[in-house]
Coordinates of C-alpha atoms in Angstrom, one line a residue:
X1 CA 20.8 7.2 -10.1
X2 CA 20.5 5.3 -6.7
X3 CA 17.1 4.2 -5.4
X4 CA 16.1 6.5 -2.9
X5 CA 14.6 4.7 0.8
X6 CA 10.9 4.6 1.3
X7 CA 11.5 4.7 4.9
X8 CA 14.6 4.6 7.1
X9 CA 14.5 3.5 11.0
X10 CA 15.0 0.6 13.0
X11 CA 13.3 -2.9 13.4
X12 CA 13.3 -3.8 16.9
X13 CA 12.7 -7.1 18.4
X14 CA 12.5 -6.3 22.1
X15 CA 15.8 -5.2 23.2
X16 CA 17.4 -5.5 20.0
X17 CA 17.4 -2.5 17.6
X18 CA 18.4 -3.1 13.9
X19 CA 19.2 -0.1 11.5
X20 CA 17.4 -0.7 8.3
X21 CA 16.4 0.9 5.1
X22 CA 13.2 0.0 2.9
X23 CA 12.9 0.0 -0.8
X24 CA 9.7 -0.2 -2.8
X25 CA 9.9 -3.7 -4.8
X26 CA 7.4 -2.9 -7.3
X27 CA 7.4 0.0 -10.2
X28 CA 4.7 1.2 -12.5
X29 CA 6.7 0.6 -15.9
X30 CA 4.7 -2.0 -17.3
X31 CA 1.7 0.5 -17.9
X32 CA 1.6 3.2 -20.7
X33 CA 0.1 6.6 -20.0
X34 CA -1.6 8.9 -22.4
X35 CA -2.5 12.5 -22.1
X36 CA -5.6 13.9 -23.9
X37 CA -5.0 16.2 -26.9
X38 CA -7.3 18.6 -28.6
X39 CA -6.7 17.6 -32.4
X40 CA -7.6 21.0 -34.1
X41 CA -5.3 23.2 -32.1
X42 CA -2.5 20.5 -31.1
X43 CA -3.0 21.7 -27.0
X44 CA -3.3 19.5 -24.0
X45 CA -6.7 19.0 -22.4
X46 CA -6.6 21.0 -19.1
X47 CA -9.4 20.2 -16.4
X48 CA -10.9 23.1 -14.4
X49 CA -12.7 22.9 -11.0
X50 CA -16.3 24.4 -11.8
X51 CA -19.4 25.3 -9.8
X52 CA -22.6 24.6 -11.6
X53 CA -23.9 27.9 -11.9
X54 CA -20.9 29.9 -10.6
X55 CA -17.9 28.5 -13.2
X56 CA -14.4 28.2 -12.5
X57 CA -13.2 28.6 -8.7
X58 CA -10.2 29.5 -6.9
X59 CA -8.5 26.2 -5.3
X60 CA -8.5 28.1 -1.8
X61 CA -12.4 28.2 -1.9
X62 CA -12.5 24.8 -2.0
X63 CA -13.0 22.1 1.1
X64 CA -13.4 18.5 1.3
X65 CA -16.8 17.0 2.3
X66 CA -18.2 13.8 3.7
X67 CA -21.5 13.1 2.6
X68 CA -23.2 11.3 5.6
X69 CA -26.5 11.8 4.5
X70 CA -28.0 12.7 0.7
X71 CA -27.1 16.2 0.1
X72 CA -25.6 16.9 3.6
X73 CA -21.6 17.2 4.0
X74 CA -19.3 17.4 7.2
X75 CA -16.8 20.0 5.4
X76 CA -13.2 19.6 6.5
X77 CA -10.2 21.7 5.4
X78 CA -6.8 20.5 4.9
X79 CA -5.7 21.6 8.2
X80 CA -7.9 19.5 10.0
X81 CA -7.1 16.6 8.0
X82 CA -3.5 16.9 8.5
X83 CA -4.2 17.5 12.3
X84 CA -5.4 13.8 12.7
X85 CA -2.8 12.3 10.5
X86 CA -0.2 10.0 12.4
X87 CA 3.6 11.1 12.9
X88 CA 6.0 8.7 11.2
X89 CA 7.5 6.6 13.5
X90 CA 11.4 5.5 13.1
X91 CA 10.9 2.3 15.0
X92 CA 9.0 -1.2 13.5
X93 CA 8.3 -2.9 16.6
X94 CA 8.0 -6.9 15.7
X95 CA 5.0 -7.7 18.2
X96 CA 4.2 -11.2 16.9
X97 CA 5.3 -14.4 15.0
X98 CA 2.8 -16.4 12.7
X99 CA 3.2 -19.4 10.4
X100 CA 3.6 -18.1 6.4
X101 CA 0.2 -20.2 5.6
X102 CA -2.0 -18.4 8.2
X103 CA -2.1 -15.3 6.5
X104 CA -4.6 -15.1 3.6
X105 CA -3.1 -14.1 0.4
X106 CA -5.9 -11.6 -0.2
X107 CA -4.7 -9.6 2.9
X108 CA -1.3 -8.9 1.2
X109 CA -1.0 -5.3 -0.3
X110 CA 2.3 -4.0 -1.5
X111 CA 5.7 -5.3 -1.1
X112 CA 9.4 -3.7 -0.2
X113 CA 12.7 -4.8 0.1
X114 CA 14.4 -4.2 3.4
X115 CA 18.4 -4.0 3.6
X116 CA 20.7 -3.1 6.5
X117 CA 21.5 0.5 6.9
X118 CA 25.5 -0.3 7.3
X119 CA 27.6 -2.4 7.9
X120 CA 27.3 -2.6 11.5
X121 CA 23.6 -3.4 11.5
X122 CA 24.4 -6.5 9.1
X123 CA 25.5 -9.2 11.8
X124 CA 21.9 -8.3 14.0
X125 CA 20.1 -8.4 10.4
X126 CA 21.3 -11.6 9.3
X127 CA 20.5 -13.2 12.6
X128 CA 16.7 -12.3 12.3
X129 CA 16.8 -13.1 8.7
X130 CA 17.9 -16.6 9.4
X131 CA 15.8 -17.3 12.7
X132 CA 12.7 -16.2 10.6
X133 CA 13.8 -18.9 8.0
X134 CA 14.7 -21.5 10.3
X135 CA 11.5 -21.4 11.9
X136 CA 9.4 -20.8 9.1
X137 CA 7.8 -17.9 10.4
X138 CA 6.7 -14.4 9.5
X139 CA 6.8 -11.4 11.7
X140 CA 4.0 -8.7 12.5
X141 CA 3.8 -5.4 13.5
X142 CA 2.3 -1.7 12.9
X143 CA 4.3 1.0 11.4
X144 CA 3.4 4.7 10.7
X145 CA 4.5 6.1 7.7
X146 CA 3.6 9.4 5.8
X147 CA 0.5 9.7 8.1
X148 CA -0.9 6.6 8.1
X149 CA -0.6 3.6 10.1
X150 CA -0.2 -0.2 8.5
X151 CA -0.1 -3.5 9.2
X152 CA 3.1 -5.0 8.1
X153 CA 4.5 -8.6 7.9
X154 CA 8.2 -9.4 7.6
X155 CA 9.9 -12.5 6.0
X156 CA 13.1 -13.7 4.7
X157 CA 13.8 -13.1 0.9
X158 CA 17.3 -14.1 -0.5
X159 CA 19.8 -12.1 1.3
X160 CA 17.3 -9.7 2.4
X161 CA 14.0 -9.3 4.1
X162 CA 10.5 -8.4 2.1
X163 CA 8.0 -6.1 4.4
X164 CA 4.6 -6.5 3.0
X165 CA 2.0 -4.1 4.1
X166 CA -1.5 -6.0 5.0
X167 CA -4.6 -4.7 4.4
X168 CA -7.1 -4.4 7.4
X169 CA -10.1 -6.5 7.9
X170 CA -12.6 -3.7 6.8
X171 CA -10.8 -3.6 3.8
X172 CA -11.4 -7.2 2.5
X173 CA -14.7 -8.4 1.4
X174 CA -15.7 -11.4 2.9
X175 CA -15.6 -14.4 0.3
X176 CA -18.6 -16.3 1.9
X177 CA -21.1 -13.5 0.2
X178 CA -19.7 -14.5 -3.1
X179 CA -19.1 -18.3 -2.8
X180 CA -22.3 -19.3 -1.1
X181 CA -24.2 -20.2 -4.2
X182 CA -21.4 -22.4 -5.3
X183 CA -22.5 -25.9 -5.0
X184 CA -20.3 -28.0 -2.3
X185 CA -20.9 -31.6 -4.1
X186 CA -18.1 -33.5 -4.5
X187 CA -16.9 -34.0 -8.6
X188 CA -16.8 -37.0 -10.4
X189 CA -13.9 -39.1 -9.7
X190 CA -12.8 -39.5 -13.2
X191 CA -13.1 -35.9 -14.1
X192 CA -11.0 -35.0 -11.2
X193 CA -8.4 -37.4 -12.3
X194 CA -8.4 -36.1 -15.6
X195 CA -8.0 -32.6 -14.3
X196 CA -5.2 -33.6 -11.6
X197 CA -3.3 -35.2 -14.5
X198 CA -3.5 -31.9 -16.9
X199 CA -2.3 -30.2 -13.8
X200 CA 0.6 -32.5 -13.2
X201 CA 1.5 -32.4 -17.0
X202 CA 1.7 -28.7 -16.8
X203 CA 3.6 -28.3 -13.3
X204 CA 6.7 -26.5 -13.7
X205 CA 9.1 -24.1 -11.6
X206 CA 7.7 -20.6 -11.5
X207 CA 9.5 -18.1 -13.7
X208 CA 8.3 -14.4 -13.9
X209 CA 10.1 -13.9 -17.3
X210 CA 7.8 -16.4 -19.0
X211 CA 5.1 -13.8 -18.5
X212 CA 4.5 -10.5 -20.7
X213 CA 1.9 -8.2 -20.6
X214 CA 0.7 -8.6 -24.4
X215 CA -1.6 -5.8 -24.1
X216 CA 1.0 -3.3 -23.3
X217 CA 3.8 -4.9 -25.8
X218 CA 1.4 -4.2 -28.6
X219 CA 0.5 -0.8 -27.4
X220 CA 4.2 0.0 -27.5
X221 CA 4.7 -1.7 -30.9
X222 CA 1.8 0.6 -32.3
X223 CA 3.7 3.6 -30.9
X224 CA 6.7 2.8 -32.4
X225 CA 5.0 2.2 -36.0
X226 CA 3.4 5.6 -35.7
X227 CA 6.8 7.3 -34.5
X228 CA 8.6 5.7 -37.4
X229 CA 5.8 6.9 -40.1
X230 CA 6.1 10.1 -38.5
X231 CA 2.3 10.4 -37.5
X232 CA 3.3 12.8 -34.4
X233 CA 2.2 16.1 -33.1
X234 CA 4.4 18.9 -31.5
X235 CA 1.8 19.8 -28.4
X236 CA 1.6 23.2 -26.9
X237 CA 2.4 23.4 -23.0
X238 CA 0.4 26.3 -21.3
X239 CA 3.1 28.6 -19.1
X240 CA 1.3 27.5 -15.8
X241 CA 2.3 24.1 -16.6
X242 CA 16.5 9.8 7.4
X243 CA 18.5 9.6 10.8
X244 CA 22.4 9.2 10.4
X245 CA 23.2 5.8 9.6
X246 CA 24.8 3.8 12.7
X247 CA 24.3 0.9 14.8
X248 CA 23.3 0.6 18.5
X249 CA 24.0 -3.1 18.4
X250 CA 26.5 -3.3 20.9
X251 CA 26.2 -7.2 22.0
X252 CA 23.6 -9.1 20.1
X253 CA 24.0 -12.0 22.0
X254 CA 23.5 -10.4 25.5
X255 CA 20.7 -8.3 24.2
X256 CA 18.9 -11.2 22.7
X257 CA 19.1 -13.3 26.1
X258 CA 18.1 -10.4 28.1
X259 CA 15.1 -10.0 26.0
X260 CA 14.2 -13.8 26.5
X261 CA 14.7 -13.6 30.2
X262 CA 12.5 -10.5 30.2
X263 CA 9.5 -11.8 28.4
X264 CA 9.7 -14.9 30.3
X265 CA 9.2 -17.1 26.7
X266 CA 6.0 -15.7 26.2
X267 CA 4.7 -14.4 22.9
X268 CA 3.8 -10.8 23.2
X269 CA -0.1 -9.9 21.5
X270 CA -0.2 -8.4 18.0
X271 CA -0.9 -4.6 18.7
X272 CA -4.4 -4.0 18.1
X273 CA -5.7 -1.2 15.5
X274 CA -7.0 1.8 17.4
X275 CA -10.3 3.0 15.9
X276 CA -10.2 6.4 14.7
X277 CA -11.8 8.8 17.3
X278 CA -15.1 10.0 15.9
X279 CA -16.4 13.4 16.5
X280 CA -19.3 15.5 15.9
X281 CA -20.4 19.1 16.2
X282 CA -22.7 18.0 18.7
X283 CA -20.1 15.9 20.9
X284 CA -17.6 19.2 20.4
X285 CA -20.0 21.4 21.8
X286 CA -21.0 19.2 25.0
X287 CA -17.2 19.1 25.9
X288 CA -17.2 23.0 25.7
X289 CA -15.1 22.9 22.6
X290 CA -15.6 25.2 19.4
X291 CA -16.8 23.0 16.8
X292 CA -17.2 24.1 13.0
X293 CA -20.8 23.8 12.3
X294 CA -21.9 20.9 10.1
X295 CA -22.8 23.0 6.6
X296 CA -25.6 21.5 4.1
X297 CA -24.8 21.7 0.4
X298 CA -27.5 23.3 -1.5
X299 CA -30.4 21.1 -2.5
X300 CA -30.2 19.7 -6.0
X301 CA -33.0 21.3 -8.2
X302 CA -35.0 18.7 -10.1
X303 CA -35.3 18.9 -13.7

């Protein structure tokens, strides 16, 4: 079965647009998932949504609550949350280029493979790939996908490109708060020489196939042994259990030259993340809007 594209659209570099498709570069196949089984009955464990003192509740009666103060929540329904999601865009504009080493590894989140959408887009795709490779640069931009906006990096990878989503600054803990108590003294020269010698002896090209998840391998081996020994149960299940491909790259050389003339050779600054608009019931009332009241959660009784 062919892989399904995670996103389809265009990479835009000034006046040049390149139709592309992106695919997830990772998979969760290395994990072993378990279900909880009620041993006496052999049935799957289910989880009910329960309100203390009331019991099970209908999902239509559930709202999402943000706790802004102990025991006090701003309540939002699904329609309100959907209303602030960003519309997915079909264009990824590269707004800045940086040296690859300038981006700390802690900011990289998830990788995706990028390929040209069709044969007509391939020429422009290859030009972009080789230009990035020649200058040893990484392209940066922002892309809205599935309701969220991501900062992304784009770099060559073999015959294709790799797009990586990046974490925002407020998603990364500052290293200084963890490292501040570590001594900054210089190490003993003899000990340093011994350590570097050991590193040199064990230095070799990276080969990902040399590393295995031994815990997952042991779990799978255990599961296979129990299957072969017939230690299995039959579990009863409850009853309720992109745009059309094409290319708009008509004259790549002319478009690139025109883009360079328009920009005057100056680098365009990276798009800044627009902070989410904060609203309160009071602010909406001052603006003459109908606002939903902030509801207080019932106080918890102390034992």
